[in-house]
Coordinates of N, CA, C and O in Angstrom, one line a residue:
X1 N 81.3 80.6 69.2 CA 80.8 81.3 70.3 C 79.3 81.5 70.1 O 78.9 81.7 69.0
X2 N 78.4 81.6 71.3 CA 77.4 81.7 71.0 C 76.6 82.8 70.7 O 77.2 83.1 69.7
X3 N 75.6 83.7 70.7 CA 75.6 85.3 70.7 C 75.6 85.6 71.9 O 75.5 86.8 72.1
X4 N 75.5 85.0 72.8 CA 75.4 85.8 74.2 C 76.7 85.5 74.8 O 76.8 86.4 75.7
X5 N 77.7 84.9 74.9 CA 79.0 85.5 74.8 C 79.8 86.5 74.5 O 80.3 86.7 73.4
X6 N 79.9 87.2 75.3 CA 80.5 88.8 75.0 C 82.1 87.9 73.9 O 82.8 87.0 74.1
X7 N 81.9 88.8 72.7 CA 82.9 88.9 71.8 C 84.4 89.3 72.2 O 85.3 89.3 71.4
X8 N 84.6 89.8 73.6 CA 86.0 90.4 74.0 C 86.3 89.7 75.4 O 86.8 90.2 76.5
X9 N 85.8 88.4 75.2 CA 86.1 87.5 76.5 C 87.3 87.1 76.6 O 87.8 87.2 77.6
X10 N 88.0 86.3 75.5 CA 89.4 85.7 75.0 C 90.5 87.2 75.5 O 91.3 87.1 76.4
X11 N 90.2 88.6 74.9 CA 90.9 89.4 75.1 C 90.8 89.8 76.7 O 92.0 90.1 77.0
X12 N 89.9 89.8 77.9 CA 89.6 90.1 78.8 C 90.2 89.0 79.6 O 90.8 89.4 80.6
X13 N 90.2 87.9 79.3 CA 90.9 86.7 79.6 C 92.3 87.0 80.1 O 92.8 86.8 81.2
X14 N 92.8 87.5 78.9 CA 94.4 87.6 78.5 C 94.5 88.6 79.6 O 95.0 88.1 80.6
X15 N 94.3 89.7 79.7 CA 94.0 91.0 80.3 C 94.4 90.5 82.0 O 95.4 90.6 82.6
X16 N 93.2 89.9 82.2 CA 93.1 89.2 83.8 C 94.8 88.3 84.0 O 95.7 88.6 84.9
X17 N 94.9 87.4 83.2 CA 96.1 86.3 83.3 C 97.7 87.1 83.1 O 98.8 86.5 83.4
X18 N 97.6 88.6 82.5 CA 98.8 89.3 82.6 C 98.9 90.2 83.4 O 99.9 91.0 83.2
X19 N 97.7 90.4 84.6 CA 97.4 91.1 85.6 C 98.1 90.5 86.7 O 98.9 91.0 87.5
X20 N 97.4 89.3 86.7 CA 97.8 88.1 87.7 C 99.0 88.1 87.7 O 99.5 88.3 88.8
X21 N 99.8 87.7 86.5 CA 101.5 87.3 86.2 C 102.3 88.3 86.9 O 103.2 88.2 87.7
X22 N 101.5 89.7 86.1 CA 102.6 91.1 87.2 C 102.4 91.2 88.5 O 103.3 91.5 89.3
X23 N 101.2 91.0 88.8 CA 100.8 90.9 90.5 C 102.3 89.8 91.4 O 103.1 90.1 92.2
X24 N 102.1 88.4 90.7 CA 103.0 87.4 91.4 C 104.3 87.9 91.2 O 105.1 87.8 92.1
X25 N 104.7 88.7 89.9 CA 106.0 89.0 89.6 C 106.4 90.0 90.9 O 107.4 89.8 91.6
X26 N 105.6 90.9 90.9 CA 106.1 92.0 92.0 C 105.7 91.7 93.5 O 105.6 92.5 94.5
X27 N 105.3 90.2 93.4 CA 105.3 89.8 94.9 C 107.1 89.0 95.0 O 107.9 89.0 95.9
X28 N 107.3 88.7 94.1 CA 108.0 87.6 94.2 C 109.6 88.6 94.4 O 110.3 88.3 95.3
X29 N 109.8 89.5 93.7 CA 110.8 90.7 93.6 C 110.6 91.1 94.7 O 111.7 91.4 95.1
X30 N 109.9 91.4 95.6 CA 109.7 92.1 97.0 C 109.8 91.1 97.6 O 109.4 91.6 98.7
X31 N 110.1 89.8 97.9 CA 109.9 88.7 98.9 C 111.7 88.4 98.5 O 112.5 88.6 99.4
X32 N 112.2 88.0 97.3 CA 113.3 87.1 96.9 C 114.4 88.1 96.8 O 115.2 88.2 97.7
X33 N 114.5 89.1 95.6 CA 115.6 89.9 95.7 C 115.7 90.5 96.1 O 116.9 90.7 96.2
X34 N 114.9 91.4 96.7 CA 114.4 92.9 97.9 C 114.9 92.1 99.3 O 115.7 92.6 100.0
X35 N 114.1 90.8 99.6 CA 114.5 90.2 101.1 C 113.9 91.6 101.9 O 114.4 92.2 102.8
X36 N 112.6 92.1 101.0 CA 112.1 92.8 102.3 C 111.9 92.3 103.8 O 112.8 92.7 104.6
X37 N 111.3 91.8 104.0 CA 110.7 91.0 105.3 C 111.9 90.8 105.8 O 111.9 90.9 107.0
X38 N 113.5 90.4 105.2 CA 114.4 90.5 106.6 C 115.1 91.5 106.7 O 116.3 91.4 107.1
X39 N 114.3 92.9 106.3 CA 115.2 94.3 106.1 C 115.1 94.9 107.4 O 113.9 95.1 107.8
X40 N 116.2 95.2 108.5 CA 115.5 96.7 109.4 C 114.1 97.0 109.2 O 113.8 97.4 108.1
X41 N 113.4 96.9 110.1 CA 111.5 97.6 109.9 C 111.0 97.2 108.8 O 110.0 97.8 108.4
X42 N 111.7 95.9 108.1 CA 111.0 95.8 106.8 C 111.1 97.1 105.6 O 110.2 97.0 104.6
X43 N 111.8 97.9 105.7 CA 111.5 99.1 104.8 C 112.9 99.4 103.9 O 114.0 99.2 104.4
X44 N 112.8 99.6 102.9 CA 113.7 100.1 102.2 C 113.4 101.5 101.5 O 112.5 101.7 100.6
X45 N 114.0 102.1 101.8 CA 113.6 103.7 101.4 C 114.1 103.9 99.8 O 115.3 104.1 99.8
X46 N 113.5 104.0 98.6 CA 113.2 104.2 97.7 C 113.5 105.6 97.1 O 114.3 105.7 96.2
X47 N 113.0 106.5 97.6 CA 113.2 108.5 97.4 C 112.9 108.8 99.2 O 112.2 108.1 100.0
X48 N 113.8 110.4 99.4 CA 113.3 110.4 100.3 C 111.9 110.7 100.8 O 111.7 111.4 101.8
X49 N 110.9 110.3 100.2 CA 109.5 110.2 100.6 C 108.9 109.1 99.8 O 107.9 109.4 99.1
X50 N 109.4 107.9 99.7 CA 109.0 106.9 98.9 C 109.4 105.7 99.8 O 110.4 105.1 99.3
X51 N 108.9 105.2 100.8 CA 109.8 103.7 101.2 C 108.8 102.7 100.8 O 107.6 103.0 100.9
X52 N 109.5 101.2 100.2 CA 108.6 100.6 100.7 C 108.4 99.4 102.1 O 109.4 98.9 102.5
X53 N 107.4 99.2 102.5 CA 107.5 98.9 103.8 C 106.8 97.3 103.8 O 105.9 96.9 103.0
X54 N 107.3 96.6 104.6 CA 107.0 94.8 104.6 C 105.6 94.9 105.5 O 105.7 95.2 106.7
X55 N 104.6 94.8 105.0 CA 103.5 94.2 106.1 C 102.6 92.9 105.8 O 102.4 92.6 104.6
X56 N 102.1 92.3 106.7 CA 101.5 90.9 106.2 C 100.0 91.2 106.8 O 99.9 92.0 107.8
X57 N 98.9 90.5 106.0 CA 97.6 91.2 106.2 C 97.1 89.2 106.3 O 97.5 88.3 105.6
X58 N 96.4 89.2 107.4 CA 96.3 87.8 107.3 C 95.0 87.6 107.3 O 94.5 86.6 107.7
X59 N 94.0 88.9 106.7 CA 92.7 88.7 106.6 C 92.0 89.6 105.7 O 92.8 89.7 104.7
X60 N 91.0 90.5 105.5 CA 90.4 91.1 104.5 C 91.2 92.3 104.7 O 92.3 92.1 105.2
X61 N 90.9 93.4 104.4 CA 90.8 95.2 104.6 C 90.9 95.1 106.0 O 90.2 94.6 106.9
X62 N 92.0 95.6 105.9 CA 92.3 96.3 107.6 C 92.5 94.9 108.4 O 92.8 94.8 109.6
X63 N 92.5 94.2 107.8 CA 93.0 92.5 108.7 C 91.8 92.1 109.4 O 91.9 91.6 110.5
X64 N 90.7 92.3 108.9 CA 89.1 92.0 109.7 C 89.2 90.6 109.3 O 89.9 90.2 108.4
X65 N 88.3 89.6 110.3 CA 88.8 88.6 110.3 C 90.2 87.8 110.6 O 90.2 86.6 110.7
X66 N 91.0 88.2 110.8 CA 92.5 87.7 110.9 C 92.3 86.7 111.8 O 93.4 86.0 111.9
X67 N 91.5 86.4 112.5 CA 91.5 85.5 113.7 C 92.5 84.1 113.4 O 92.8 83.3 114.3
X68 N 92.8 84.0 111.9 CA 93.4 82.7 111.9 C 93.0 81.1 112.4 O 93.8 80.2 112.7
X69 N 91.2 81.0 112.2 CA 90.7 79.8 112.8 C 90.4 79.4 111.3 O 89.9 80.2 110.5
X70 N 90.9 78.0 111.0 CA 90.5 77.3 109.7 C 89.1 77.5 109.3 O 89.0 77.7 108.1
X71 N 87.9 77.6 110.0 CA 87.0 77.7 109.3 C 86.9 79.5 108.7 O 86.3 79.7 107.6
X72 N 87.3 80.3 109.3 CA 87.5 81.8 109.0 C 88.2 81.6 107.6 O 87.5 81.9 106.7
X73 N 89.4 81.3 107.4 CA 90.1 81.5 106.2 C 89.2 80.6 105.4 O 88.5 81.3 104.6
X74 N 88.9 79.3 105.4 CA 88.1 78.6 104.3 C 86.8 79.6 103.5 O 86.6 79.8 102.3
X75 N 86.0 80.2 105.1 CA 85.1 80.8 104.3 C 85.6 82.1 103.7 O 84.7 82.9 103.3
X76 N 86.8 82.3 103.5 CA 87.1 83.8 103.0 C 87.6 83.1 101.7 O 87.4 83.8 100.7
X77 N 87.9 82.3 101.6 CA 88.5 81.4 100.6 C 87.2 81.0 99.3 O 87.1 81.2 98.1
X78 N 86.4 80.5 100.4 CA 84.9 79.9 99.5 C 84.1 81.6 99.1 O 83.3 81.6 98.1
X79 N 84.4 83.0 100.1 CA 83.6 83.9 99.3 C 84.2 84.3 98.1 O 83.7 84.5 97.1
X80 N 85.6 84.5 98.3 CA 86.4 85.1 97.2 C 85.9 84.4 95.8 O 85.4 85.0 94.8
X81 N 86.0 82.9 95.9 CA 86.0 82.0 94.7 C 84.4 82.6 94.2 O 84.1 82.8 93.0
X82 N 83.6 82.6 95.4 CA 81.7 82.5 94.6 C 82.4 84.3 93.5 O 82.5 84.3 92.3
X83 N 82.8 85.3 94.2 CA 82.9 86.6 93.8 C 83.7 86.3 92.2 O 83.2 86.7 91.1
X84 N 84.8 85.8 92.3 CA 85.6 86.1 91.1 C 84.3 84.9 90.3 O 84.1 85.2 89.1
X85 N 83.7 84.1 90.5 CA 83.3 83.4 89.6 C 82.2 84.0 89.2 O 81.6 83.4 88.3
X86 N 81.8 84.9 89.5 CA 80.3 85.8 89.5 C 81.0 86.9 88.2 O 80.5 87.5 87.3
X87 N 82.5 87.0 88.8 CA 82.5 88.8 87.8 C 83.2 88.0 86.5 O 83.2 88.6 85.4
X88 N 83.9 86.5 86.7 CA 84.1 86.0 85.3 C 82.6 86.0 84.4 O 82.3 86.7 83.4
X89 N 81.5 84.9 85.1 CA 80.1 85.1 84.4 C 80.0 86.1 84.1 O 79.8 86.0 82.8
X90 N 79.8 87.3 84.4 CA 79.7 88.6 84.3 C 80.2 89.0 82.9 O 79.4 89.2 82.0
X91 N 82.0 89.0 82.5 CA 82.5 89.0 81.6 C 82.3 88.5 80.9 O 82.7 88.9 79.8
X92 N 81.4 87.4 80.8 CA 81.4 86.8 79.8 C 80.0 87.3 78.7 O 80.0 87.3 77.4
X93 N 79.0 87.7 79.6 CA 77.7 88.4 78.8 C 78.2 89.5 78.7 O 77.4 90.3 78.3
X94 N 79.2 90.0 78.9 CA 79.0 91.7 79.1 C 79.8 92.0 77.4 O 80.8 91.4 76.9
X95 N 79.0 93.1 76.8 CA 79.4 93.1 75.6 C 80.4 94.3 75.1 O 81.2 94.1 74.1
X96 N 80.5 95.6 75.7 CA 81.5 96.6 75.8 C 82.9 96.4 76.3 O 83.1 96.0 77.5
X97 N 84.2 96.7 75.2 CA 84.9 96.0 75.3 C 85.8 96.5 76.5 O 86.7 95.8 77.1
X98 N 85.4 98.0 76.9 CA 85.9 98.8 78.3 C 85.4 98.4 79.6 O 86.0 98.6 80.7
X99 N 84.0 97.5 79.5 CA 83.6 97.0 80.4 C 84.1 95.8 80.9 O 84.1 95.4 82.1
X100 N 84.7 95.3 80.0 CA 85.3 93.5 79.8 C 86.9 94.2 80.3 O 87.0 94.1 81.5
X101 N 87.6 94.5 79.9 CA 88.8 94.8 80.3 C 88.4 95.3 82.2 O 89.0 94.6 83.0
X102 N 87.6 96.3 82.7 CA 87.2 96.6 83.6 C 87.3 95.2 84.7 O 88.0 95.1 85.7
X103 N 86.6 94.3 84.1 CA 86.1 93.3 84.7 C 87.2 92.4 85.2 O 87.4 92.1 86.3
X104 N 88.1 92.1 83.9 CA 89.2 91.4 84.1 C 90.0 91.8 85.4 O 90.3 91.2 86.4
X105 N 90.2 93.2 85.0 CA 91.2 93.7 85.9 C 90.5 93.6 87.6 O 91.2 93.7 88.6
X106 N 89.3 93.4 87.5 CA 88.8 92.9 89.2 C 89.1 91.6 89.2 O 89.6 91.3 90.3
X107 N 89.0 90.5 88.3 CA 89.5 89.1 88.7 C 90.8 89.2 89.1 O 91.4 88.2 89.5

């Protein structure tokens, strides 16, 4: 490694990639053995003040953009990629190892 490679990149790495794994895990549990989406209202009530509920977001925060025209999704597609590839670079000079874990967990 070179010196301008943050020293806790491999670890930040790992960090991001077991982020990702639980993210898909607890999509995949809520889609396959839950069968939320073919539940009554999508909801399965959890505690009585705990449900969880099915919704699909087909665009940023708050569904902005949703318009669903190929060029709309492409370019949400091409900003997301420039962003995560910006906060990987990032990770990669950044030399505090709270900062680097930080970082991952945005990718």
């Amino acid at each position: 490694m070179s010196s301008k490679t943050s020293p806790h990149l491999r670890f930040g790495l790992l960090i991001a990639a077991v982020a990702f794994l639980l993210d898909q895990l607890a999509k995949w549990v809520v889609t396959v053995p839950l069968s939320l989406a073919t539940k009554p209202y999508g909801t399965i009530e959890i505690v009585s003040f705990f449900n969880l509920t099915w919704a699909q977001n087909y665009g940023i925060s708050l569904s902005m953009f949703a318009d669903q025209s190929p060029v709309t999704r492409w370019t949400l597609v091409a900003v997301t990629a420039a962003v995560a590839l910006a906060v990987a670079f990032w990770m990669t000079r950044e030399k505090a190892k709270g900062d680097v874990i930080a970082l991952a967990l945005i990718l």
